[in-house]
Amino acid sequence: MHASPGCKAPSPSGQLQEDGWQKVMVEDFQNVERRFWLVEPPAVRVDARTHPAALLLSFHGQFGDAEAYAKQHNFAEFVPSGERMIFAYPQGMDDGSQGSGWNVGVGGDVSTCLESGVDYACYASCSQLNQCGRCNWSTCYDDRRFVHTILTTLANTFCVDLHRVYLQGESNGAMFTHYLLAEMPGTFAAAVAVYGNPLLGYAAGAGSQILQDIHLARQTSFLQLHGRQDTLIPASGGVSSQGWIYEPLDKVQGIWAGIHNCSGETSHWENPWIGGTSSMSCVEYPNCNPGTHVARCLYDGRHGDWPDDSRGEQLTVWFVLQFQRSSTGLWRFSRSFQRNDELPTSNRAAVIVLAVPFFVAAMLAAAAFGAGASSAAMVIHRRITRRRQWRVLEFSSPAARPVGTAGGEEPTFGIETEASPRVAEPS
């Protein structure tokens, strides 16, 4: 357990309301007020300063509304008696014609969709940042900054166990979950992605970031749930019914199994929620690193469907609460944190030096999990050449000011967190 700064406060700061909509100011390319829906169950308020609570961030899908999503998926209902857990449902930006959603770092990348027939949309933020492309479909506001602001605000306002911070998302929110695991490695003890896979070339993050930060990624256990009849984001990957191209579920799971040193073959994963009218079945990767798990479950359903009888919500809460971070660290962004500017000439050599060992690692991972070395080479080359700038985020607020960044260390932030690894895969 690692208590957040909010545990030391004599009383709640008054910065947030107890429940409902909350507002925070985010330092993006322009300052912007963002919102999230907060659920603080009554059990959390009892001895709130002496018993740190776990925290789950839950992300809606494209066109979604955080309040409606929170009420549709009331995870708090399934928290075991005696357990404390706070829930934050962030609201995606809606500055374009494709509705609210999440920036998963692919703005301007034209390799993630077919050359014609897709419902393209360049959001206002993407236009301002010169990140438009024929595969654009979501905002270009930096949602990583938004998540960091939420984490900092909640940790300073409430008594949170920083070893037990979790992620969950559906559809575009699940894609954003994948993105956060690559961009904020080692921050989250467990994550659950529901019917959402990364776009082509992003299975291990842009520039294979997860492999670059593998020692941090090992602190996160990972579960994926996916409908068998989903054609919008097919579990098998490839071209979707709307023309976007996705990574296959088993490839993504294989990468995480490799990160956690699990066995390469999956086996049946027995848990209380398999079966039901949606015929949910689950597999896991055995023999992962101690204290970690990688698994996946498939069920009968199309895009937007969850397993019947709240099985998905119950399984999510049960899964994440098994894990907590164990190694000391700080909330951080990946060493390849992307900015919107062009990469300075002085940094280009460093990027190439960093890329070489991880290019080799990616080829080894591709060989282990069925992808060719040539595809790995093309993906990494594409990801590296399109990145704009790699540098540390800077914050003006004391709670979020970087610490421990001297001597070329990877970016770290001022709130300590720790996490431990484990992975599992469904088929």
GROMACS .gro file of C-alpha atoms in nm:
model
  427
    1MET     CA    1   0.000   0.000   0.000
    2HIS     CA    2   0.118   0.353  -0.075
    3ALA     CA    3  -0.098   0.636   0.059
    4SER     CA    4  -0.147   0.943  -0.159
    5PRO     CA    5  -0.091   1.301  -0.031
    6GLY     CA    6  -0.467   1.330   0.022
    7CYS     CA    7  -0.441   1.084   0.312
    8LYS     CA    8  -0.244   1.342   0.510
    9ALA     CA    9  -0.493   1.623   0.468
   10PRO     CA   10  -0.702   1.695   0.781
   11SER     CA   11  -1.020   1.708   0.569
   12PRO     CA   12  -1.119   1.701   0.201
   13SER     CA   13  -0.977   2.001   0.020
   14GLY     CA   14  -1.307   2.109  -0.128
   15GLN     CA   15  -1.146   2.101  -0.471
   16LEU     CA   16  -1.400   1.840  -0.584
   17GLN     CA   17  -1.763   1.766  -0.518
   18GLU     CA   18  -1.837   1.434  -0.346
   19ASP     CA   19  -1.999   1.279  -0.654
   20GLY     CA   20  -2.104   1.373  -1.006
   21TRP     CA   21  -1.939   1.604  -1.260
   22GLN     CA   22  -1.598   1.747  -1.172
   23LYS     CA   23  -1.398   2.009  -1.362
   24VAL     CA   24  -1.021   2.038  -1.401
   25MET     CA   25  -0.803   2.273  -1.604
   26VAL     CA   26  -0.560   2.094  -1.834
   27GLU     CA   27  -0.245   2.250  -1.979
   28ASP     CA   28  -0.271   2.133  -2.339
   29PHE     CA   29  -0.160   2.314  -2.657
   30GLN     CA   30  -0.410   2.563  -2.519
   31ASN     CA   31  -0.552   2.559  -2.167
   32VAL     CA   32  -0.880   2.373  -2.167
   33GLU     CA   33  -1.140   2.287  -1.903
   34ARG     CA   34  -1.212   1.916  -1.896
   35ARG     CA   35  -1.470   1.711  -1.702
   36PHE     CA   36  -1.503   1.370  -1.544
   37TRP     CA   37  -1.780   1.191  -1.354
   38LEU     CA   38  -1.681   1.089  -1.002
   39VAL     CA   39  -1.830   0.803  -0.799
   40GLU     CA   40  -1.718   0.785  -0.437
   41PRO     CA   41  -1.915   0.506  -0.265
   42PRO     CA   42  -2.025   0.571   0.096
   43ALA     CA   43  -1.788   0.300   0.224
   44VAL     CA   44  -1.492   0.510   0.105
   45ARG     CA   45  -1.598   0.804   0.323
   46VAL     CA   46  -1.577   0.602   0.645
   47ASP     CA   47  -1.236   0.661   0.805
   48ALA     CA   48  -1.145   0.812   0.470
   49ARG     CA   49  -0.809   0.950   0.584
   50THR     CA   50  -0.680   0.629   0.738
   51HIS     CA   51  -0.787   0.366   0.484
   52PRO     CA   52  -0.661   0.442   0.130
   53ALA     CA   53  -0.896   0.342  -0.151
   54ALA     CA   54  -0.821   0.181  -0.485
   55LEU     CA   55  -0.895   0.392  -0.795
   56LEU     CA   56  -1.041   0.286  -1.131
   57LEU     CA   57  -1.040   0.514  -1.436
   58SER     CA   58  -1.308   0.404  -1.683
   59PHE     CA   59  -1.330   0.538  -2.041
   60HIS     CA   60  -1.643   0.548  -2.258
   61GLY     CA   61  -1.640   0.471  -2.630
   62GLN     CA   62  -1.678   0.698  -2.935
   63PHE     CA   63  -1.982   0.929  -2.909
   64GLY     CA   64  -2.004   0.838  -2.538
   65ASP     CA   65  -2.104   1.036  -2.232
   66ALA     CA   66  -1.922   0.975  -1.904
   67GLU     CA   67  -2.231   1.007  -1.682
   68ALA     CA   68  -2.435   0.769  -1.895
   69TYR     CA   69  -2.145   0.525  -1.914
   70ALA     CA   70  -2.101   0.534  -1.536
   71LYS     CA   71  -2.468   0.456  -1.482
   72GLN     CA   72  -2.468   0.182  -1.745
   73HIS     CA   73  -2.156   0.019  -1.597
   74ASN     CA   74  -2.184   0.074  -1.224
   75PHE     CA   75  -1.866  -0.102  -1.114
   76ALA     CA   76  -1.914   0.022  -0.758
   77GLU     CA   77  -2.207  -0.219  -0.724
   78PHE     CA   78  -1.967  -0.514  -0.742
   79VAL     CA   79  -1.695  -0.403  -0.502
   80PRO     CA   80  -1.662  -0.665  -0.225
   81SER     CA   81  -1.771  -0.577   0.127
   82GLY     CA   82  -1.486  -0.420   0.321
   83GLU     CA   83  -1.306  -0.304   0.006
   84ARG     CA   84  -1.269   0.066  -0.079
   85MET     CA   85  -1.268   0.189  -0.437
   86ILE     CA   86  -1.317   0.526  -0.609
   87PHE     CA   87  -1.431   0.550  -0.972
   88ALA     CA   88  -1.354   0.826  -1.221
   89TYR     CA   89  -1.522   0.831  -1.564
   90PRO     CA   90  -1.346   1.092  -1.781
   91GLN     CA   91  -1.533   1.270  -2.061
   92GLY     CA   92  -1.380   1.265  -2.410
   93MET     CA   93  -1.351   1.578  -2.623
   94ASP     CA   94  -1.611   1.650  -2.891
   95ASP     CA   95  -1.452   1.905  -3.124
   96GLY     CA   96  -1.537   1.733  -3.454
   97SER     CA   97  -1.807   1.559  -3.652
   98GLN     CA   98  -1.735   1.208  -3.519
   99GLY     CA   99  -1.848   1.282  -3.165
  100SER     CA  100  -1.669   1.256  -2.831
  101GLY     CA  101  -1.371   1.026  -2.807
  102TRP     CA  102  -1.006   0.978  -2.720
  103ASN     CA  103  -0.676   1.070  -2.880
  104VAL     CA  104  -0.480   0.745  -2.921
  105GLY     CA  105  -0.180   0.907  -3.088
  106VAL     CA  106  -0.259   0.831  -3.452
  107GLY     CA  107  -0.360   1.178  -3.578
  108GLY     CA  108  -0.225   1.228  -3.929
  109ASP     CA  109  -0.117   0.865  -3.975
  110VAL     CA  110  -0.263   0.747  -4.308
  111SER     CA  111  -0.150   0.384  -4.270
  112THR     CA  112  -0.430   0.284  -4.031
  113CYS     CA  113  -0.720   0.277  -4.280
  114LEU     CA  114  -0.808   0.191  -4.638
  115GLU     CA  115  -0.728   0.446  -4.906
  116SER     CA  116  -1.095   0.519  -4.968
  117GLY     CA  117  -1.438   0.463  -4.818
  118VAL     CA  118  -1.368   0.567  -4.458
  119ASP     CA  119  -1.571   0.831  -4.274
  120TYR     CA  120  -1.288   1.081  -4.232
  121ALA     CA  121  -1.310   1.373  -3.990
  122CYS     CA  122  -1.047   1.633  -3.905
  123TYR     CA  123  -1.129   1.772  -3.561
  124ALA     CA  124  -1.065   2.137  -3.478
  125SER     CA  125  -0.776   2.045  -3.247
  126CYS     CA  126  -0.611   1.835  -3.519
  127SER     CA  127  -0.641   2.122  -3.765
  128GLN     CA  128  -0.478   2.359  -3.517
  129LEU     CA  129  -0.193   2.112  -3.461
  130ASN     CA  130  -0.155   2.029  -3.830
  131GLN     CA  131  -0.232   1.661  -3.762
  132CYS     CA  132  -0.507   1.598  -4.015
  133GLY     CA  133  -0.507   1.294  -4.240
  134ARG     CA  134  -0.751   1.074  -4.428
  135CYS     CA  135  -0.761   0.823  -4.138
  136ASN     CA  136  -0.847   1.081  -3.871
  137TRP     CA  137  -1.161   1.014  -3.668
  138SER     CA  138  -1.105   1.164  -3.322
  139THR     CA  139  -0.972   1.459  -3.125
  140CYS     CA  140  -0.607   1.568  -3.107
  141TYR     CA  141  -0.628   1.716  -2.758
  142ASP     CA  142  -0.364   1.546  -2.543
  143ASP     CA  143  -0.571   1.309  -2.331
  144ARG     CA  144  -0.258   1.187  -2.151
  145ARG     CA  145  -0.233   1.528  -1.988
  146PHE     CA  146  -0.600   1.504  -1.896
  147VAL     CA  147  -0.548   1.165  -1.729
  148HIS     CA  148  -0.242   1.289  -1.544
  149THR     CA  149  -0.438   1.591  -1.420
  150ILE     CA  150  -0.719   1.366  -1.295
  151LEU     CA  151  -0.474   1.137  -1.115
  152THR     CA  152  -0.296   1.428  -0.951
  153THR     CA  153  -0.622   1.595  -0.848
  154LEU     CA  154  -0.774   1.278  -0.699
  155ALA     CA  155  -0.452   1.179  -0.522
  156ASN     CA  156  -0.428   1.520  -0.357
  157THR     CA  157  -0.797   1.538  -0.269
  158PHE     CA  158  -0.878   1.185  -0.155
  159CYS     CA  159  -0.691   0.914   0.029
  160VAL     CA  160  -0.587   0.685  -0.259
  161ASP     CA  161  -0.371   0.375  -0.254
  162LEU     CA  162  -0.126   0.460  -0.531
  163HIS     CA  163  -0.028   0.095  -0.565
  164ARG     CA  164  -0.384   0.015  -0.676
  165VAL     CA  165  -0.469   0.244  -0.966
  166TYR     CA  166  -0.649   0.066  -1.252
  167LEU     CA  167  -0.774   0.127  -1.608
  168GLN     CA  168  -1.084   0.011  -1.797
  169GLY     CA  169  -1.232   0.118  -2.127
  170GLU     CA  170  -1.469   0.005  -2.403
  171SER     CA  171  -1.430   0.048  -2.781
  172ASN     CA  172  -1.240   0.375  -2.841
  173GLY     CA  173  -1.196   0.389  -2.462
  174ALA     CA  174  -1.033   0.045  -2.478
  175MET     CA  175  -0.803   0.170  -2.756
  176PHE     CA  176  -0.716   0.458  -2.525
  177THR     CA  177  -0.647   0.206  -2.247
  178HIS     CA  178  -0.389   0.037  -2.472
  179TYR     CA  179  -0.243   0.380  -2.549
  180LEU     CA  180  -0.210   0.478  -2.183
  181LEU     CA  181  -0.034   0.152  -2.098
  182ALA     CA  182   0.231   0.245  -2.355
  183GLU     CA  183   0.245   0.616  -2.274
  184MET     CA  184   0.234   0.591  -1.892
  185PRO     CA  185   0.411   0.258  -1.831
  186GLY     CA  186   0.420   0.122  -1.479
  187THR     CA  187   0.147   0.358  -1.355
  188PHE     CA  188  -0.140   0.110  -1.349
  189ALA     CA  189  -0.151  -0.219  -1.158
  190ALA     CA  190  -0.408  -0.375  -1.391
  191ALA     CA  191  -0.614  -0.289  -1.698
  192VAL     CA  192  -0.923  -0.427  -1.873
  193ALA     CA  193  -0.999  -0.349  -2.240
  194VAL     CA  194  -1.348  -0.432  -2.372
  195TYR     CA  195  -1.393  -0.478  -2.751
  196GLY     CA  196  -1.107  -0.244  -2.843
  197ASN     CA  197  -0.768  -0.320  -3.003
  198PRO     CA  198  -0.488  -0.089  -3.124
  199LEU     CA  199  -0.482   0.025  -3.484
  200LEU     CA  200  -0.234  -0.130  -3.728
  201GLY     CA  201   0.125  -0.073  -3.624
  202TYR     CA  202   0.041   0.024  -3.264
  203ALA     CA  203   0.021  -0.318  -3.095
  204ALA     CA  204   0.322  -0.231  -2.878
  205GLY     CA  205   0.265   0.144  -2.885
  206ALA     CA  206   0.409   0.398  -3.127
  207GLY     CA  207   0.774   0.314  -3.191
  208SER     CA  208   0.726  -0.008  -2.989
  209GLN     CA  209   0.721   0.198  -2.669
  210ILE     CA  210   0.608  -0.091  -2.451
  211LEU     CA  211   0.925  -0.281  -2.543
  212GLN     CA  212   1.133   0.027  -2.465
  213ASP     CA  213   0.981   0.047  -2.118
  214ILE     CA  214   0.939  -0.326  -2.063
  215HIS     CA  215   1.061  -0.313  -1.700
  216LEU     CA  216   0.776  -0.072  -1.625
  217ALA     CA  217   0.516  -0.249  -1.838
  218ARG     CA  218   0.576  -0.562  -1.629
  219GLN     CA  219   0.392  -0.391  -1.346
  220THR     CA  220   0.053  -0.416  -1.520
  221SER     CA  221  -0.173  -0.722  -1.542
  222PHE     CA  222  -0.397  -0.721  -1.847
  223LEU     CA  223  -0.740  -0.863  -1.937
  224GLN     CA  224  -0.931  -0.822  -2.265
  225LEU     CA  225  -1.300  -0.895  -2.332
  226HIS     CA  226  -1.430  -0.912  -2.690
  227GLY     CA  227  -1.747  -1.011  -2.875
  228ARG     CA  228  -1.709  -1.294  -3.126
  229GLN     CA  229  -1.933  -1.126  -3.385
  230ASP     CA  230  -1.770  -0.782  -3.363
  231THR     CA  231  -1.698  -0.644  -3.712
  232LEU     CA  232  -1.643  -0.280  -3.610
  233ILE     CA  233  -1.323  -0.375  -3.425
  234PRO     CA  234  -1.275  -0.742  -3.517
  235ALA     CA  235  -1.110  -0.965  -3.257
  236SER     CA  236  -0.918  -1.124  -3.545
  237GLY     CA  237  -0.782  -0.786  -3.654
  238GLY     CA  238  -0.753  -0.664  -4.011
  239VAL     CA  239  -0.991  -0.435  -4.197
  240SER     CA  240  -1.305  -0.341  -4.007
  241SER     CA  241  -1.652  -0.288  -4.152
  242GLN     CA  242  -1.575   0.087  -4.153
  243GLY     CA  243  -1.237   0.062  -4.326
  244TRP     CA  244  -0.994   0.103  -4.037
  245ILE     CA  245  -0.723  -0.160  -3.988
  246TYR     CA  246  -0.672  -0.315  -3.644
  247GLU     CA  247  -0.415  -0.536  -3.475
  248PRO     CA  248  -0.548  -0.884  -3.385
  249LEU     CA  249  -0.637  -0.960  -3.026
  250ASP     CA  250  -0.410  -1.263  -3.000
  251LYS     CA  251  -0.109  -1.065  -3.125
  252VAL     CA  252  -0.163  -0.792  -2.864
  253GLN     CA  253  -0.206  -1.055  -2.595
  254GLY     CA  254   0.106  -1.236  -2.716
  255ILE     CA  255   0.312  -0.921  -2.672
  256TRP     CA  256   0.189  -0.884  -2.315
  257ALA     CA  257   0.253  -1.252  -2.247
  258GLY     CA  258   0.609  -1.200  -2.365
  259ILE     CA  259   0.648  -0.894  -2.145
  260HIS     CA  260   0.547  -1.101  -1.842
  261ASN     CA  261   0.754  -1.407  -1.936
  262CYS     CA  262   0.439  -1.622  -1.959
  263SER     CA  263   0.420  -1.953  -2.143
  264GLY     CA  264   0.358  -1.907  -2.515
  265GLU     CA  265   0.051  -2.131  -2.532
  266THR     CA  266  -0.279  -2.039  -2.372
  267SER     CA  267  -0.486  -2.263  -2.148
  268HIS     CA  268  -0.845  -2.256  -2.021
  269TRP     CA  269  -0.896  -1.995  -1.750
  270GLU     CA  270  -1.153  -2.104  -1.496
  271ASN     CA  271  -1.339  -1.818  -1.328
  272PRO     CA  272  -1.691  -1.770  -1.187
  273TRP     CA  273  -1.819  -1.574  -1.490
  274ILE     CA  274  -1.762  -1.806  -1.783
  275GLY     CA  275  -2.072  -1.941  -1.959
  276GLY     CA  276  -2.408  -1.765  -1.941
  277THR     CA  277  -2.634  -1.685  -2.235
  278SER     CA  278  -2.342  -1.508  -2.405
  279SER     CA  279  -2.131  -1.828  -2.377
  280MET     CA  280  -1.826  -1.649  -2.240
  281SER     CA  281  -1.505  -1.850  -2.249
  282CYS     CA  282  -1.167  -1.742  -2.120
  283VAL     CA  283  -0.802  -1.837  -2.167
  284GLU     CA  284  -0.488  -1.727  -1.989
  285TYR     CA  285  -0.114  -1.745  -2.042
  286PRO     CA  286   0.023  -1.970  -1.767
  287ASN     CA  287   0.346  -1.929  -1.572
  288CYS     CA  288   0.369  -1.552  -1.588
  289ASN     CA  289   0.595  -1.357  -1.355
  290PRO     CA  290   0.477  -1.387  -0.993
  291GLY     CA  291   0.191  -1.151  -0.908
  292THR     CA  292   0.089  -1.087  -1.270
  293HIS     CA  293  -0.170  -1.219  -1.514
  294VAL     CA  294  -0.253  -1.191  -1.885
  295ALA     CA  295  -0.591  -1.326  -2.003
  296ARG     CA  296  -0.874  -1.277  -2.251
  297CYS     CA  297  -1.239  -1.375  -2.274
  298LEU     CA  298  -1.460  -1.406  -2.580
  299TYR     CA  299  -1.841  -1.402  -2.574
  300ASP     CA  300  -2.130  -1.399  -2.820
  301GLY     CA  301  -2.199  -1.039  -2.913
  302ARG     CA  302  -2.141  -0.761  -3.162
  303HIS     CA  303  -1.966  -0.430  -3.111
  304GLY     CA  304  -2.125  -0.253  -2.817
  305ASP     CA  305  -2.239  -0.573  -2.647
  306TRP     CA  306  -2.112  -0.677  -2.305
  307PRO     CA  307  -2.140  -1.027  -2.154
  308ASP     CA  308  -2.486  -1.095  -2.009
  309ASP     CA  309  -2.598  -1.040  -1.649
  310SER     CA  310  -2.322  -0.790  -1.566
  311ARG     CA  311  -2.058  -1.063  -1.603
  312GLY     CA  312  -1.820  -0.815  -1.764
  313GLU     CA  313  -1.851  -0.560  -1.484
  314GLN     CA  314  -1.815  -0.823  -1.212
  315LEU     CA  315  -1.517  -0.984  -1.382
  316THR     CA  316  -1.352  -0.643  -1.427
  317VAL     CA  317  -1.373  -0.551  -1.059
  318TRP     CA  318  -1.271  -0.898  -0.944
  319PHE     CA  319  -0.974  -0.906  -1.183
  320VAL     CA  320  -0.819  -0.567  -1.109
  321LEU     CA  321  -0.851  -0.591  -0.732
  322GLN     CA  322  -0.622  -0.894  -0.731
  323PHE     CA  323  -0.323  -0.681  -0.827
  324GLN     CA  324  -0.118  -0.404  -0.681
  325ARG     CA  325   0.205  -0.245  -0.783
  326SER     CA  326   0.505  -0.368  -0.588
  327SER     CA  327   0.810  -0.187  -0.727
  328THR     CA  328   0.885   0.170  -0.630
  329GLY     CA  329   0.836   0.428  -0.899
  330LEU     CA  330   0.664   0.752  -0.992
  331TRP     CA  331   0.380   0.837  -1.225
  332ARG     CA  332   0.558   0.895  -1.549
  333PHE     CA  333   0.524   0.918  -1.924
  334SER     CA  334   0.718   0.696  -2.163
  335ARG     CA  335   1.069   0.798  -2.255
  336SER     CA  336   0.938   0.863  -2.606
  337PHE     CA  337   0.674   1.113  -2.497
  338GLN     CA  338   0.545   1.280  -2.810
  339ARG     CA  339   0.507   1.652  -2.857
  340ASN     CA  340   0.354   1.838  -3.148
  341ASP     CA  341   0.670   2.016  -3.260
  342GLU     CA  342   0.928   1.878  -3.499
  343LEU     CA  343   1.208   1.668  -3.351
  344PRO     CA  344   1.512   1.893  -3.293
  345THR     CA  345   1.816   1.800  -3.503
  346SER     CA  346   2.025   1.756  -3.187
  347ASN     CA  347   1.792   1.479  -3.071
  348ARG     CA  348   1.771   1.278  -3.394
  349ALA     CA  349   2.088   1.079  -3.327
  350ALA     CA  350   1.964   0.988  -2.980
  351VAL     CA  351   1.639   0.861  -3.128
  352ILE     CA  352   1.830   0.637  -3.371
  353VAL     CA  353   2.052   0.500  -3.092
  354LEU     CA  354   1.748   0.426  -2.876
  355ALA     CA  355   1.566   0.266  -3.166
  356VAL     CA  356   1.829   0.007  -3.260
  357PRO     CA  357   1.808  -0.224  -2.954
  358PHE     CA  358   1.431  -0.202  -2.948
  359PHE     CA  359   1.410  -0.274  -3.320
  360VAL     CA  360   1.597  -0.597  -3.248
  361ALA     CA  361   1.368  -0.670  -2.952
  362ALA     CA  362   1.061  -0.613  -3.169
  363MET     CA  363   1.188  -0.856  -3.433
  364LEU     CA  364   1.244  -1.117  -3.163
  365ALA     CA  365   0.892  -1.062  -3.030
  366ALA     CA  366   0.752  -1.082  -3.382
  367ALA     CA  367   0.932  -1.409  -3.443
  368ALA     CA  368   0.804  -1.548  -3.113
  369PHE     CA  369   0.443  -1.455  -3.184
  370GLY     CA  370   0.413  -1.517  -3.556
  371ALA     CA  371   0.486  -1.185  -3.730
  372GLY     CA  372   0.765  -1.151  -3.983
  373ALA     CA  373   1.078  -0.949  -3.917
  374SER     CA  374   1.012  -0.745  -4.229
  375SER     CA  375   0.670  -0.636  -4.096
  376ALA     CA  376   0.831  -0.542  -3.763
  377ALA     CA  377   1.091  -0.338  -3.951
  378MET     CA  378   0.826  -0.153  -4.152
  379VAL     CA  379   0.612  -0.080  -3.845
  380ILE     CA  380   0.902   0.052  -3.637
  381HIS     CA  381   1.037   0.259  -3.925
  382ARG     CA  382   0.692   0.412  -3.978
  383ARG     CA  383   0.642   0.483  -3.609
  384ILE     CA  384   0.987   0.642  -3.562
  385THR     CA  385   0.977   0.858  -3.874
  386ARG     CA  386   0.633   1.002  -3.795
  387ARG     CA  387   0.704   1.098  -3.433
  388ARG     CA  388   0.729   1.472  -3.388
  389GLN     CA  389   0.932   1.525  -3.073
  390TRP     CA  390   1.051   1.319  -2.776
  391ARG     CA  391   1.089   1.521  -2.463
  392VAL     CA  392   0.977   1.552  -2.103
  393LEU     CA  393   0.646   1.708  -2.013
  394GLU     CA  394   0.673   2.017  -1.799
  395PHE     CA  395   0.411   2.122  -1.546
  396SER     CA  396   0.368   2.446  -1.357
  397SER     CA  397   0.152   2.312  -1.073
  398PRO     CA  398   0.352   2.196  -0.767
  399ALA     CA  399   0.161   1.867  -0.745
  400ALA     CA  400   0.258   1.770  -1.098
  401ARG     CA  401   0.608   1.918  -1.124
  402PRO     CA  402   0.866   1.673  -1.262
  403VAL     CA  403   1.115   1.529  -1.017
  404GLY     CA  404   1.411   1.299  -1.055
  405THR     CA  405   1.480   1.386  -1.418
  406ALA     CA  406   1.844   1.479  -1.388
  407GLY     CA  407   2.113   1.300  -1.584
  408GLY     CA  408   1.892   1.198  -1.874
  409GLU     CA  409   1.657   0.980  -1.666
  410GLU     CA  410   1.314   0.907  -1.806
  411PRO     CA  411   1.044   1.159  -1.716
  412THR     CA  412   0.897   1.116  -1.372
  413PHE     CA  413   0.635   1.306  -1.181
  414GLY     CA  414   0.585   1.422  -0.828
  415ILE     CA  415   0.344   1.159  -0.694
  416GLU     CA  416   0.489   0.823  -0.605
  417THR     CA  417   0.325   0.505  -0.728
  418GLU     CA  418   0.427   0.143  -0.746
  419ALA     CA  419   0.297  -0.149  -0.949
  420SER     CA  420   0.358  -0.516  -1.006
  421PRO     CA  421   0.320  -0.724  -1.328
  422ARG     CA  422   0.104  -1.006  -1.463
  423VAL     CA  423  -0.056  -1.099  -1.798
  424ALA     CA  424  -0.327  -1.326  -1.952
  425GLU     CA  425  -0.489  -1.388  -2.292
  426PRO     CA  426  -0.828  -1.507  -2.423
  427SER     CA  427  -0.888  -1.689  -2.750
   0.00000   0.00000   0.00000
